[in-house]
PDB file of C-alpha atoms in Angstrom:
ATOM      1  CA  MET R 876      -7.002   2.593 -16.417  1.00 78.00           C
ATOM      2  CA  SER R 877      -9.856   2.012 -14.010  1.00 80.00           C
ATOM      3  CA  GLU R 878     -12.179   4.747 -12.916  1.00 79.00           C
ATOM      4  CA  VAL R 879     -15.382   4.742 -10.892  1.00 78.00           C
ATOM      5  CA  ARG R 880     -17.701   7.641 -10.290  1.00 92.00           C
ATOM      6  CA  GLN R 881     -20.432   8.301  -7.788  1.00 89.00           C
ATOM      7  CA  GLN R 882     -22.641  11.267  -7.077  1.00 95.00           C
ATOM      8  CA  ALA R 883     -24.493  12.094  -3.889  1.00 94.00           C
ATOM      9  CA  TYR R 884     -26.383  14.820  -2.131  1.00 97.00           C
ATOM     10  CA  ILE R 885     -25.158  15.636   1.386  1.00 95.00           C
ATOM     11  CA  ASP R 886     -27.467  17.553   3.689  1.00 97.00           C
ATOM     12  CA  ALA R 887     -24.759  19.961   4.854  1.00 96.00           C
ATOM     13  CA  PRO R 888     -23.449  23.273   3.535  1.00 96.00           C
ATOM     14  CA  VAL R 889     -20.659  23.069   0.953  1.00 96.00           C
ATOM     15  CA  GLU R 890     -18.245  24.734   3.423  1.00 96.00           C
ATOM     16  CA  VAL R 891     -18.773  21.923   5.960  1.00 95.00           C
ATOM     17  CA  VAL R 892     -18.190  19.204   3.360  1.00 95.00           C
ATOM     18  CA  TRP R 893     -15.140  21.059   2.036  1.00 96.00           C
ATOM     19  CA  ASP R 894     -13.677  21.328   5.544  1.00 95.00           C
ATOM     20  CA  LEU R 895     -13.791  17.525   5.810  1.00 93.00           C
ATOM     21  CA  ILE R 896     -12.218  16.664   2.472  1.00 93.00           C
ATOM     22  CA  ALA R 897      -9.666  19.504   2.469  1.00 94.00           C
ATOM     23  CA  ASP R 898      -8.320  18.635   5.941  1.00 94.00           C
ATOM     24  CA  ALA R 899      -6.137  15.588   5.275  1.00 94.00           C
ATOM     25  CA  ASP R 900      -5.566  15.020   8.997  1.00 94.00           C
ATOM     26  CA  ARG R 901      -9.310  14.265   9.316  1.00 94.00           C
ATOM     27  CA  HIS R 902      -9.392  11.690   6.483  1.00 94.00           C
ATOM     28  CA  PRO R 903      -9.014   8.700   8.863  1.00 95.00           C
ATOM     29  CA  GLU R 904     -12.232   9.818  10.612  1.00 94.00           C
ATOM     30  CA  TRP R 905     -14.449   9.242   7.588  1.00 90.00           C
ATOM     31  CA  TRP R 906     -12.522   7.833   4.628  1.00 86.00           C
ATOM     32  CA  PRO R 907     -12.497   4.008   4.551  1.00 84.00           C
ATOM     33  CA  ARG R 908      -9.054   2.380   4.454  1.00 87.00           C
ATOM     34  CA  VAL R 909      -7.209   5.576   5.464  1.00 93.00           C
ATOM     35  CA  LEU R 910      -5.381   4.735   8.701  1.00 96.00           C
ATOM     36  CA  ALA R 911      -3.017   7.670   9.304  1.00 96.00           C
ATOM     37  CA  VAL R 912      -1.966  10.937   7.670  1.00 96.00           C
ATOM     38  CA  GLU R 913       1.019  13.266   8.035  1.00 96.00           C
ATOM     39  CA  CYS R 914       0.188  16.564   6.369  1.00 94.00           C
ATOM     40  CA  GLU R 915       1.043  20.180   7.109  1.00 91.00           C
ATOM     41  CA  GLY R 916      -1.992  21.410   5.176  1.00 88.00           C
ATOM     42  CA  LEU R 917      -3.301  20.941   1.672  1.00 91.00           C
ATOM     43  CA  GLU R 918      -2.490  23.354  -1.113  1.00 93.00           C
ATOM     44  CA  PRO R 919      -1.929  22.882  -4.850  1.00 95.00           C
ATOM     45  CA  GLY R 920       1.363  21.113  -5.548  1.00 95.00           C
ATOM     46  CA  CYS R 921       2.006  19.961  -1.976  1.00 95.00           C
ATOM     47  CA  THR R 922       2.783  16.358  -1.051  1.00 96.00           C
ATOM     48  CA  TYR R 923       1.930  14.446   2.099  1.00 96.00           C
ATOM     49  CA  ARG R 924       2.135  10.947   3.571  1.00 97.00           C
ATOM     50  CA  GLU R 925      -0.787   8.600   4.133  1.00 95.00           C
ATOM     51  CA  VAL R 926      -1.002   5.037   5.438  1.00 96.00           C
ATOM     52  CA  VAL R 927      -3.823   3.002   3.902  1.00 89.00           C
ATOM     53  CA  GLN R 928      -5.267  -0.479   4.261  1.00 88.00           C
ATOM     54  CA  THR R 929      -4.746  -2.438   1.042  1.00 80.00           C
ATOM     55  CA  PRO R 930      -5.961  -5.895   0.022  1.00 75.00           C
ATOM     56  CA  THR R 931      -2.537  -7.250   1.066  1.00 82.00           C
ATOM     57  CA  GLY R 932      -1.945  -5.284   4.304  1.00 89.00           C
ATOM     58  CA  THR R 933      -0.976  -1.663   4.865  1.00 93.00           C
ATOM     59  CA  ASP R 934       0.939   0.598   2.545  1.00 89.00           C
ATOM     60  CA  GLU R 935       2.488   4.046   2.816  1.00 93.00           C
ATOM     61  CA  MET R 936       1.495   6.434   0.057  1.00 92.00           C
ATOM     62  CA  LYS R 937       3.035   9.711  -1.032  1.00 96.00           C
ATOM     63  CA  LEU R 938       0.191  11.912  -2.247  1.00 95.00           C
ATOM     64  CA  ARG R 939       0.273  15.104  -4.288  1.00 96.00           C
ATOM     65  CA  VAL R 940      -2.460  17.715  -4.609  1.00 97.00           C
ATOM     66  CA  ASP R 941      -2.793  18.244  -8.362  1.00 96.00           C
ATOM     67  CA  ALA R 942      -5.747  20.657  -8.251  1.00 96.00           C
ATOM     68  CA  MET R 943      -7.540  22.532  -5.515  1.00 96.00           C
ATOM     69  CA  GLU R 944     -10.164  25.245  -5.761  1.00 95.00           C
ATOM     70  CA  ASP R 945     -11.674  26.342  -2.457  1.00 92.00           C
ATOM     71  CA  CYS R 946     -15.066  24.736  -1.743  1.00 90.00           C
ATOM     72  CA  LYS R 947     -15.305  23.396  -5.306  1.00 95.00           C
ATOM     73  CA  ASP R 948     -12.642  20.996  -6.535  1.00 97.00           C
ATOM     74  CA  LEU R 949      -9.935  18.709  -5.101  1.00 97.00           C
ATOM     75  CA  LEU R 950      -7.761  16.279  -7.082  1.00 97.00           C
ATOM     76  CA  ILE R 951      -5.233  14.154  -5.199  1.00 95.00           C
ATOM     77  CA  ARG R 952      -2.907  11.676  -6.906  1.00 94.00           C
ATOM     78  CA  CYS R 953      -0.699   8.964  -5.390  1.00 90.00           C
ATOM     79  CA  VAL R 954       2.869   9.407  -6.607  1.00 93.00           C
ATOM     80  CA  ASN R 955       3.633   5.721  -5.832  1.00 87.00           C
ATOM     81  CA  THR R 956       0.767   3.966  -7.613  1.00 85.00           C
ATOM     82  CA  GLY R 957      -1.052   6.385  -9.913  1.00 87.00           C
ATOM     83  CA  THR R 958      -4.243   6.140  -7.831  1.00 85.00           C
ATOM     84  CA  PHE R 959      -6.315   9.312  -7.866  1.00 91.00           C
ATOM     85  CA  VAL R 960      -9.333  10.793  -6.106  1.00 91.00           C
ATOM     86  CA  HIS R 961     -11.244  13.745  -7.485  1.00 95.00           C
ATOM     87  CA  TRP R 962     -14.073  15.522  -5.686  1.00 95.00           C
ATOM     88  CA  THR R 963     -16.197  18.275  -7.190  1.00 97.00           C
ATOM     89  CA  LEU R 964     -18.613  20.075  -4.869  1.00 97.00           C
ATOM     90  CA  THR R 965     -21.604  22.173  -5.880  1.00 97.00           C
ATOM     91  CA  GLU R 966     -24.046  24.067  -3.683  1.00 95.00           C
ATOM     92  CA  ALA R 967     -27.489  22.510  -4.042  1.00 94.00           C
ATOM     93  CA  GLN R 968     -30.471  23.977  -2.213  1.00 90.00           C
ATOM     94  CA  ASP R 969     -29.331  23.955   1.441  1.00 91.00           C
ATOM     95  CA  GLY R 970     -26.790  21.178   0.961  1.00 96.00           C
ATOM     96  CA  THR R 971     -23.954  19.935  -1.231  1.00 97.00           C
ATOM     97  CA  PHE R 972     -23.929  17.889  -4.417  1.00 96.00           C
ATOM     98  CA  VAL R 973     -20.768  15.754  -4.527  1.00 96.00           C
ATOM     99  CA  ASP R 974     -19.362  14.252  -7.716  1.00 96.00           C
ATOM    100  CA  ALA R 975     -16.525  11.877  -6.800  1.00 91.00           C
ATOM    101  CA  THR R 976     -14.234   9.901  -9.096  1.00 91.00           C
ATOM    102  CA  PHE R 977     -11.682   7.359  -7.836  1.00 88.00           C
ATOM    103  CA  GLY R 978      -9.353   5.363 -10.033  1.00 86.00           C
ATOM    104  CA  MET R 979      -5.846   4.531 -11.147  1.00 79.00           C
ATOM    105  CA  GLU R 980      -3.529   5.466 -13.964  1.00 80.00           C
ATOM    106  CA  PRO R 981      -0.865   2.842 -13.224  1.00 75.00           C
ATOM    107  CA  PHE R 982       2.677   3.363 -14.462  1.00 78.00           C
ATOM    108  CA  LYS R 983       4.357   0.244 -13.029  1.00 77.00           C
ATOM    109  CA  LEU R 984       3.641  -3.333 -14.078  1.00 70.00           C
ATOM    110  CA  GLN R 985       2.543  -4.480 -10.605  1.00 70.00           C
ATOM    111  CA  TYR R 986      -0.053  -1.701 -10.438  1.00 71.00           C
ATOM    112  CA  ARG R 987      -1.247  -2.399 -13.993  1.00 67.00           C
ATOM    113  CA  VAL R 988      -1.852  -6.035 -13.019  1.00 73.00           C
ATOM    114  CA  PHE R 989      -3.710  -4.954  -9.858  1.00 70.00           C
ATOM    115  CA  ASP R 990      -5.770  -2.462 -11.843  1.00 63.00           C
ATOM    116  CA  LEU R 991      -6.715  -4.996 -14.525  1.00 67.00           C
ATOM    117  CA  ALA R 992      -7.549  -7.722 -12.007  1.00 67.00           C
ATOM    118  CA  ILE R 993      -9.543  -5.871  -9.349  1.00 64.00           C
ATOM    119  CA  GLY R 994      -9.177  -2.129  -9.927  1.00 63.00           C
ATOM    120  CA  ARG R 995     -12.798  -1.214 -10.679  1.00 70.00           C
ATOM    121  CA  ARG R 996     -14.166  -3.377  -7.836  1.00 77.00           C
ATOM    122  CA  PHE R 997     -11.565  -2.043  -5.387  1.00 70.00           C
ATOM    123  CA  PHE R 998     -12.271   1.595  -6.214  1.00 67.00           C
ATOM    124  CA  ARG R 999     -16.057   1.075  -6.256  1.00 75.00           C
ATOM    125  CA  ASN R1000     -15.876  -0.403  -2.728  1.00 73.00           C
ATOM    126  CA  TRP R1001     -13.555   2.363  -1.544  1.00 68.00           C
ATOM    127  CA  LEU R1002     -15.751   5.088  -2.973  1.00 63.00           C
TER     128      LEU R1002
END
């Protein structure tokens, strides 16, 4: 399993940062490799469709929201590949401290091979 983590301070209130990450339809505006999203709104347990740029072209992903706590925590997992993204937000002075983890828990051979070969580098670049 690959996993990369990065932390950053964003000079914006936690509510503003949350509005960006919790609105899946806005992901193509700021999230590298996200090309299109079809989502009726994020809530725990929901699934939605996303088209992403991969090293070999484009791919359609079915994503599930595994955890969501307003303005604090969002965990999204790809049902197809085992890829996951996890954001934790904390108010810090007048801005937001972001702790982000991207990675993969592959369950199919092809994704295990991808993860072993380039997983950490891929997720580091994506993050």
